[in-house]
GROMACS .gro file of C-alpha atoms in nm:
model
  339
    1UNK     CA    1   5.397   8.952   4.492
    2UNK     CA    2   5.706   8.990   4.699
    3UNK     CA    3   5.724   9.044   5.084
    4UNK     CA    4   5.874   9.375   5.214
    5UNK     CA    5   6.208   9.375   5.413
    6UNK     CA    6   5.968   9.501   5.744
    7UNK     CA    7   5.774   9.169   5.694
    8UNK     CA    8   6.036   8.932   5.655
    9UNK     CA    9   6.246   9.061   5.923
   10UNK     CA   10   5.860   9.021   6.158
   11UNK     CA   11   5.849   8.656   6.058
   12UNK     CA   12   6.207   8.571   6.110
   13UNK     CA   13   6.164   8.726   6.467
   14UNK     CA   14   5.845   8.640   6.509
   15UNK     CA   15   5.778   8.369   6.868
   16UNK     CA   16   5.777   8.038   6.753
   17UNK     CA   17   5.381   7.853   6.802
   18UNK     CA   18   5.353   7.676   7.141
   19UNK     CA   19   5.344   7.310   7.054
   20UNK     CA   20   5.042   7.102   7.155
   21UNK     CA   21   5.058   6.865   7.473
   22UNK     CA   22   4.950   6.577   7.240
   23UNK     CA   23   5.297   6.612   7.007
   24UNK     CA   24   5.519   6.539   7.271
   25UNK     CA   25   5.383   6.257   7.472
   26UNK     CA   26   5.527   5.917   7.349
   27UNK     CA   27   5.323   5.751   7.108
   28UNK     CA   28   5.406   5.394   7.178
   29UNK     CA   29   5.358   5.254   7.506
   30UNK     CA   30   5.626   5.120   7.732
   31UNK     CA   31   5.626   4.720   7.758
   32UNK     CA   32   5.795   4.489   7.974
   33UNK     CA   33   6.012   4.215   7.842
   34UNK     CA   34   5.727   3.962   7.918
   35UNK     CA   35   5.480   4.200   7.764
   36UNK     CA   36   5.695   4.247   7.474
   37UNK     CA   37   5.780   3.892   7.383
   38UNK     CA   38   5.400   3.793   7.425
   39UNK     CA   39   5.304   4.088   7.159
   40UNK     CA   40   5.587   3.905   6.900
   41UNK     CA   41   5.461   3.522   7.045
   42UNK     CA   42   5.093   3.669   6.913
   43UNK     CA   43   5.221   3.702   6.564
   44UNK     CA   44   5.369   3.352   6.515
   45UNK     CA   45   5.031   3.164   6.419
   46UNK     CA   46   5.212   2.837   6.401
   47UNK     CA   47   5.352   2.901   6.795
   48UNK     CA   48   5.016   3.006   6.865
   49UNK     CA   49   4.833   2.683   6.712
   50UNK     CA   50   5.105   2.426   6.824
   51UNK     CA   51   5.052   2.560   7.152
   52UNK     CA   52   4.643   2.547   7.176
   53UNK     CA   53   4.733   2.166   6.998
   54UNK     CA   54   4.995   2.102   7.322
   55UNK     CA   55   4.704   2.215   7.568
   56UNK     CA   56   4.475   1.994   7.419
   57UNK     CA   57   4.757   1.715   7.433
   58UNK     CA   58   4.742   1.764   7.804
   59UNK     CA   59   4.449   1.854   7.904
   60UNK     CA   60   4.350   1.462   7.746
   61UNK     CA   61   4.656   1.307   7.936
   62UNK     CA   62   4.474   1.468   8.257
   63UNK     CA   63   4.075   1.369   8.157
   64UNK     CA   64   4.138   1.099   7.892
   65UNK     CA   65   4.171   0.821   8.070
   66UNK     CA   66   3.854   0.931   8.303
   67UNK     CA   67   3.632   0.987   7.987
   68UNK     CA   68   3.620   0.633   7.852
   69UNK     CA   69   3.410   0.355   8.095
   70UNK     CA   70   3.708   0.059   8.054
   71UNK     CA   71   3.955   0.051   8.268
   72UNK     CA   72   4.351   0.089   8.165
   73UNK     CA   73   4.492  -0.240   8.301
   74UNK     CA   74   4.161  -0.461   8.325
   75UNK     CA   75   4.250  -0.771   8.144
   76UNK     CA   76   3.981  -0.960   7.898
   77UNK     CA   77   4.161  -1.185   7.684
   78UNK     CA   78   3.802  -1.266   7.503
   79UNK     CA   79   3.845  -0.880   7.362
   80UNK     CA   80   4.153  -0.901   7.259
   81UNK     CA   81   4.299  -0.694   6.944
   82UNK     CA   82   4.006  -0.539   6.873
   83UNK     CA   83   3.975  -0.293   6.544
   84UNK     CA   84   3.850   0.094   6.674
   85UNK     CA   85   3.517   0.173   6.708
   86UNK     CA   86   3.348   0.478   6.741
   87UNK     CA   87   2.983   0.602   6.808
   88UNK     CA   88   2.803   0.792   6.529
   89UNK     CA   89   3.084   0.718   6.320
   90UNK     CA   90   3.006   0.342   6.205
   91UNK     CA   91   2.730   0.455   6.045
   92UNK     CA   92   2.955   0.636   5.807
   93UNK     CA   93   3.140   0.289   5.728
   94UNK     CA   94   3.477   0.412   5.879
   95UNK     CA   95   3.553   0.307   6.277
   96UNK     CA   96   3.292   0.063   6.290
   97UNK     CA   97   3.477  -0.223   6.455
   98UNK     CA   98   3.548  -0.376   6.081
   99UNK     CA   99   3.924  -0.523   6.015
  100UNK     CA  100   4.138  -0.755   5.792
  101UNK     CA  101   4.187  -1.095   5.917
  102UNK     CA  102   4.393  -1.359   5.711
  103UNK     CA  103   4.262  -1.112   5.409
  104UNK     CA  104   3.916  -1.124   5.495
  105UNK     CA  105   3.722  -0.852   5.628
  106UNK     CA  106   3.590  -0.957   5.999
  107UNK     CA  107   3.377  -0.735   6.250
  108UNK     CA  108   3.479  -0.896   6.564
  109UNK     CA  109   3.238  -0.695   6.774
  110UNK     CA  110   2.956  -0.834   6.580
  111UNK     CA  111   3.062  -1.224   6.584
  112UNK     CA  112   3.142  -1.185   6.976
  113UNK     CA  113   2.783  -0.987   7.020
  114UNK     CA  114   2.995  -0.708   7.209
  115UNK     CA  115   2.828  -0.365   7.242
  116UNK     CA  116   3.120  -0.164   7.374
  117UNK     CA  117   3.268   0.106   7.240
  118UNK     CA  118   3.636   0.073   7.220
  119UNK     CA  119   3.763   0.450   7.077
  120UNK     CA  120   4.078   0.327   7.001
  121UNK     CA  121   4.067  -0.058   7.008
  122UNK     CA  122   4.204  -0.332   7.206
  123UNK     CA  123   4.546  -0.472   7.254
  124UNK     CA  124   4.648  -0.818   7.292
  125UNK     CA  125   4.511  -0.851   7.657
  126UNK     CA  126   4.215  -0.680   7.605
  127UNK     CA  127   4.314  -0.393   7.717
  128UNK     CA  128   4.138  -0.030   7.627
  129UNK     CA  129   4.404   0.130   7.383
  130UNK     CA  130   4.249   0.498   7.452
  131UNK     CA  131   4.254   0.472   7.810
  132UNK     CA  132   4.632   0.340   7.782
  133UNK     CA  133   4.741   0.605   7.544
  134UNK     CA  134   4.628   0.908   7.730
  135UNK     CA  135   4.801   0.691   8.079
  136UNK     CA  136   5.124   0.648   7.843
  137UNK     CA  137   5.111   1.048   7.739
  138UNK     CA  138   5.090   1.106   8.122
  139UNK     CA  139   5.449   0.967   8.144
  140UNK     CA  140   5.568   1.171   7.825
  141UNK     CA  141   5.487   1.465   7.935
  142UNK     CA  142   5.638   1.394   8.297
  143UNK     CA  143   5.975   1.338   8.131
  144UNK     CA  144   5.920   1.617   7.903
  145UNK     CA  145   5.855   1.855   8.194
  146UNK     CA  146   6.128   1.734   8.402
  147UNK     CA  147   6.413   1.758   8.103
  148UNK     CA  148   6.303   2.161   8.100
  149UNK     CA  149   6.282   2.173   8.492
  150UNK     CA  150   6.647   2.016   8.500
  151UNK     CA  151   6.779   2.246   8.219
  152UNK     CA  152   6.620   2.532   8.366
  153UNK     CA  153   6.720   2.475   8.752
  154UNK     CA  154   7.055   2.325   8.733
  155UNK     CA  155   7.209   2.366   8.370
  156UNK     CA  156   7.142   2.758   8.387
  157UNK     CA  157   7.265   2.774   8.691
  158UNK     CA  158   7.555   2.613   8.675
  159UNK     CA  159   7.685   2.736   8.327
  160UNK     CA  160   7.580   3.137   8.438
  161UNK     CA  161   7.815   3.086   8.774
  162UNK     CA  162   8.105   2.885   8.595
  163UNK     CA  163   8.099   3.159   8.296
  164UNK     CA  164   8.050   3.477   8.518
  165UNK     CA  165   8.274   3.349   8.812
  166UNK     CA  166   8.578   3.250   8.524
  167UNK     CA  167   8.916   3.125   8.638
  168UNK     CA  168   9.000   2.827   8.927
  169UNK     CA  169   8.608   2.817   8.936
  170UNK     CA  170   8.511   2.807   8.649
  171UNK     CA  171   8.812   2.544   8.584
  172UNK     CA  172   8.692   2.305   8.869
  173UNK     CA  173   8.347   2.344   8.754
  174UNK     CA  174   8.405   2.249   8.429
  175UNK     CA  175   8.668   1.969   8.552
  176UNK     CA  176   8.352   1.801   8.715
  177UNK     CA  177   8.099   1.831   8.396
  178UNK     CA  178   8.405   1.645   8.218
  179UNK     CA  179   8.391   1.352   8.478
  180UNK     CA  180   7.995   1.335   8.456
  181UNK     CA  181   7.964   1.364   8.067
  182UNK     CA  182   8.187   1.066   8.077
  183UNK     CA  183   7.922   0.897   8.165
  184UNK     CA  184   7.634   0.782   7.964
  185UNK     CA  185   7.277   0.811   8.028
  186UNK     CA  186   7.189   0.436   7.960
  187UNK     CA  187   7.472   0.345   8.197
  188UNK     CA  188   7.332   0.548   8.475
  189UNK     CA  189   7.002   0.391   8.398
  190UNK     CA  190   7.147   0.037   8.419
  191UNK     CA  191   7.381   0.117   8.735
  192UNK     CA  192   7.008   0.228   8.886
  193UNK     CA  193   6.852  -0.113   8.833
  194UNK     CA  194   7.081  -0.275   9.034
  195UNK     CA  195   6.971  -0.045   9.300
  196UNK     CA  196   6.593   0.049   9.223
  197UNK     CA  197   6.359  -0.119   9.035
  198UNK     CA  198   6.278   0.003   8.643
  199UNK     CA  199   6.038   0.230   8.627
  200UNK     CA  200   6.039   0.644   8.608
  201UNK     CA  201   6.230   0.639   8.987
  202UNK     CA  202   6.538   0.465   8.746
  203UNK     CA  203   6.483   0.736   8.443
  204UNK     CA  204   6.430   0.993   8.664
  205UNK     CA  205   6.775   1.006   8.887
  206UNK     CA  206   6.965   0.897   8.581
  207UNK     CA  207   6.810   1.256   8.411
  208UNK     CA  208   6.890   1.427   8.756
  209UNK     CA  209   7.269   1.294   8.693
  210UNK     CA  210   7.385   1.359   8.350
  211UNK     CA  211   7.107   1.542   8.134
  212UNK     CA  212   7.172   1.892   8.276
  213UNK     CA  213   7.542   1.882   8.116
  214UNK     CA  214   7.495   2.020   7.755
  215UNK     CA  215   7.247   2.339   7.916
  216UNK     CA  216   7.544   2.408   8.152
  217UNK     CA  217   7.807   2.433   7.859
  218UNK     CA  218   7.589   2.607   7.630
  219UNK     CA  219   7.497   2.886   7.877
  220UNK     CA  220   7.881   2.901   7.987
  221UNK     CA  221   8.050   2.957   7.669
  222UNK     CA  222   7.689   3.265   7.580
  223UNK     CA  223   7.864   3.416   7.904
  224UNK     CA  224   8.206   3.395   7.851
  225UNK     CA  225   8.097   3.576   7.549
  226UNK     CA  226   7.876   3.802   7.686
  227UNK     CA  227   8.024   3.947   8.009
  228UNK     CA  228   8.281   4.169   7.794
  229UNK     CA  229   8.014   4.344   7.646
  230UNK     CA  230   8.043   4.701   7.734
  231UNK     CA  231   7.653   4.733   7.861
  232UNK     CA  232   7.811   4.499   8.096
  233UNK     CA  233   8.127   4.713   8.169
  234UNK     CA  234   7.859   4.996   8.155
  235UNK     CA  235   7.677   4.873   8.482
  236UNK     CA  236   7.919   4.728   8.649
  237UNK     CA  237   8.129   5.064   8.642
  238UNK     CA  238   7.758   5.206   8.744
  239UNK     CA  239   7.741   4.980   9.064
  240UNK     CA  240   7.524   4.690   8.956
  241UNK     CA  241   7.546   4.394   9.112
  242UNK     CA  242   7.657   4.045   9.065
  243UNK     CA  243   7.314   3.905   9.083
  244UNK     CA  244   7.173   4.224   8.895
  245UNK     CA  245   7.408   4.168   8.602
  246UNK     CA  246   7.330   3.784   8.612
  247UNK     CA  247   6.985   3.817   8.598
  248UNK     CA  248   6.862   4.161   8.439
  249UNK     CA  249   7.168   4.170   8.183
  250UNK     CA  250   7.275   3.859   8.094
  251UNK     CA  251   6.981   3.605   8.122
  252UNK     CA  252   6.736   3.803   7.879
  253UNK     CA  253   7.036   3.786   7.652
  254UNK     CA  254   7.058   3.418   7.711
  255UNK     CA  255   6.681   3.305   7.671
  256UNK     CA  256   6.694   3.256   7.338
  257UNK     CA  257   6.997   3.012   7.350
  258UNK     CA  258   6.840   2.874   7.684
  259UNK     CA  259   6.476   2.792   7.506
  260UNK     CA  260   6.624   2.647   7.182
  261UNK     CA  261   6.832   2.399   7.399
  262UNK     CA  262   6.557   2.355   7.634
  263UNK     CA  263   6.333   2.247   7.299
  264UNK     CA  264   6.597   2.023   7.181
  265UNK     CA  265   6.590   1.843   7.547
  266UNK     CA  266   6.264   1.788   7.562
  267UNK     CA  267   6.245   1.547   7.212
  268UNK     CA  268   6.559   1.401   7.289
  269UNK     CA  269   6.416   1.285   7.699
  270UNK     CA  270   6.087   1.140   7.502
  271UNK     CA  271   6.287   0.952   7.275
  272UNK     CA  272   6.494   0.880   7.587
  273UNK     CA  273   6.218   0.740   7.772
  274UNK     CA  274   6.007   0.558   7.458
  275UNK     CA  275   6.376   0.407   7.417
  276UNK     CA  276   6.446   0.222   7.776
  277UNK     CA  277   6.055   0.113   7.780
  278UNK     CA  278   6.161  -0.058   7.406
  279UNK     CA  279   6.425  -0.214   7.539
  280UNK     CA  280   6.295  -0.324   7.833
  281UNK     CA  281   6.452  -0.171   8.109
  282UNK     CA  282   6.211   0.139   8.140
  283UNK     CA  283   5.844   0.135   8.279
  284UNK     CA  284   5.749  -0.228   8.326
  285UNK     CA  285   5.423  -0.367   8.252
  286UNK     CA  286   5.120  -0.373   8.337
  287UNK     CA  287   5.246  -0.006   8.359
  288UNK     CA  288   5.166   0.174   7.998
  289UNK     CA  289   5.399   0.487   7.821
  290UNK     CA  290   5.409   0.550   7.457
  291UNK     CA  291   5.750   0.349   7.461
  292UNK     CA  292   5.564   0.039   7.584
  293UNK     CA  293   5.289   0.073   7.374
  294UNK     CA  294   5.506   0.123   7.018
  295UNK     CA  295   5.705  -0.190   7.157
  296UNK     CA  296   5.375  -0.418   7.153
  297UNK     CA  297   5.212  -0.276   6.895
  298UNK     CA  298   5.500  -0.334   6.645
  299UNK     CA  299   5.518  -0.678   6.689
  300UNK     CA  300   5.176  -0.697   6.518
  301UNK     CA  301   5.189  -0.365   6.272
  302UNK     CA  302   5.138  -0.611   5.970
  303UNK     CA  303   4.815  -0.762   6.091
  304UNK     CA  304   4.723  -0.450   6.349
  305UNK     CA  305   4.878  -0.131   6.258
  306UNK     CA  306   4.648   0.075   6.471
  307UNK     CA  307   4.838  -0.046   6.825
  308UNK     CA  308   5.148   0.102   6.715
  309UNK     CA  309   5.030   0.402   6.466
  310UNK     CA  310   4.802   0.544   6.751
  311UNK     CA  311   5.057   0.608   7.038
  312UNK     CA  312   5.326   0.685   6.736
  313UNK     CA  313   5.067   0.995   6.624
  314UNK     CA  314   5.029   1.080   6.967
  315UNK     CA  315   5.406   1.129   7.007
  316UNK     CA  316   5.473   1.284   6.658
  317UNK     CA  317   5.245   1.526   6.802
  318UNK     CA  318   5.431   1.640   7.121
  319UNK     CA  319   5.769   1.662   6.978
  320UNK     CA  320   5.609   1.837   6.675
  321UNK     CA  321   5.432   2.117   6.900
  322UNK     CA  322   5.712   2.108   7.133
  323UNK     CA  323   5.975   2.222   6.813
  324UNK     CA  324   5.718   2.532   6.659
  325UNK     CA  325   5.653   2.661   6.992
  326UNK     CA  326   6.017   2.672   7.082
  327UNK     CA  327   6.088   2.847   6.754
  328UNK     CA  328   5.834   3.118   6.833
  329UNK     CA  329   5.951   3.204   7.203
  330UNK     CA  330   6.328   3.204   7.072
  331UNK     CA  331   6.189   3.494   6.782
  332UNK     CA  332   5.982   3.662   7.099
  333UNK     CA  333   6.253   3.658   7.386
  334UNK     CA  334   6.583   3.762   7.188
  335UNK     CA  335   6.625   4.117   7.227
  336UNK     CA  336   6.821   4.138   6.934
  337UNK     CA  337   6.442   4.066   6.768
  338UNK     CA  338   6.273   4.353   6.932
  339UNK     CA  339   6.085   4.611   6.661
   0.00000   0.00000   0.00000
């Protein structure tokens, strides 16, 4: 059936229905930036599981060496190098104490009538292996926290002011990160001995020195790029301040490039670290880090792989956390990432 001329003309005139409240609020709620990027951390499971692994890391650096009853550096030369062994779990036939000695199998605990527990064994001294790992992580993670603080604090810094600020500062800035990337971190280190004794004061100063340098470039040449952007232009020409554009604009921009660094920094001090204690010239004994321990224990990994496995595990571990969570937070603080 077909509509009369009176009725279409009525419809085509005809007030328009008054739209409900509900269809015009916003259906997705605002979030902050740190809101935001903890929403897109969420969906990263391997972030997410690296990270409750990292807590766990350091929450037994902080208990671990309280939880077993031997002490660290207490020296008993008549328990030396002996095999792990574990309540509840010798039963089972596995961490019982039991190890291979000129191809025989010995249980040292049993033909010394010792009824300790070592968790994680002895080393040559006598020493408890557990309590030394978890002291040796302590150190690990100190370096580790100080590479970011450095990176963070003075590399960012430094590389947002001689980017932003450009010409004669930017070219005497730079002029002095030539002079100090000259020089190498082991030769700080070394120049530091002569001064301070070795130890994490040395490793410390020599980080404070040079290991801020590659941040600082990085971050300069993001804002040389950046600072033409025209959302830039846009709020400077609105009246936004230096420290407004630094800071709001430009260093959410940055975080991305400024966390994937900061990941890389944190590997490379461990290694740093583990290396000088190898060689000698970092943490001296009786004082234990994972470098120290990997340097005994591979004198003996033929005859007692567990002294050099166990702190090599525990340090696989940090720098493998340490890489996935860094991968997640650069997917959840780029902007250019946002849904």
């Amino acid at each position: 059936m077909t509509k009369s001329a009176e009725e279409i003309e009525k419809h085509r005139f005809a007030p328009a229905p008054q739209q409900n409240g509900d269809n015009e609020r916003i259906a997705k709620p605002q979030l902050s930036f740190s809101k935001d990027a903890w929403l897109r951390v969420r969906k990263n499971k391997g972030a997410l599981i690296s990270l409750v692994v990292l807590a766990l890391v350091v929450l037994m650096a902080i208990i671990g060496p309280h939880l077993s009853p031997h002490d660290g550096y207490e020296q008993d030369v008549t328990r030396n190098n002996l095999a792990p062994r574990i309540q509840g779990l010798e039963k089972l036939g596995i961490f019982d104490g039991t190890q291979k000695i000129g191809g025989e199998e010995v249980n040292k605990y049993n033909d010394l009538n010792i009824d300790d527990y070592y968790w994680f064994g002895t080393d040559s001294l006598g020493r408890d292996l557990f309590t030394r790992t978890w002291l040796g992580t302590r150190v690990s993670l100190y370096i580790a926290l100080l590479a970011a603080v450095i990176d963070m604090l003075i590399g960012v810094i430094y590389g947002l002011i001689s980017g932003f600020r450009g010409g004669r500062v930017d070219n005497v800035m730079q002029r002095i990160l030539e002079v100090l990337s000259g020089i190498p971190n082991l030769i700080v280190v070394i120049l530091m001995l002569l001064i301070l004794n070795p130890g994490v004061l040395s490793i410390t100063i020599a980080m404070v020195i040079t290991g801020w340098i590659g941040m600082a470039r990085v971050v300069r040449g993001q804002v040389l790029k950046l600072k033409d952007q025209e959302y830039i232009l846009a709020s400077r020409t609105l009246g936004a301040k230096n420290n407004r554009l630094l800071f709001k604009h430009l260093l959410p921009n940055l975080s991305g490039v400024i966390i994937i660094n900061t990941m890389f920094t944190i590997p490379s001090a461990i290694f740093f670290e583990a290396f000088l204690s190898f060689i000698g010239i970092g943490l001296q004994a009786p004082e234990a880090s994972l470098g120290t321990l990997i340097s005994d224990g591979y004198k003996t990994f033929q005859f007692l792989p567990h002294l050099m496995v166990i702190p090599c595990i525990v340090i696989c571990i940090i720098l493998i956390t340490c890489n996935l969570i860094g991968d997640g937070l650069r997917d959840a603080f780029d902007p250019k990432m946002r849904d």
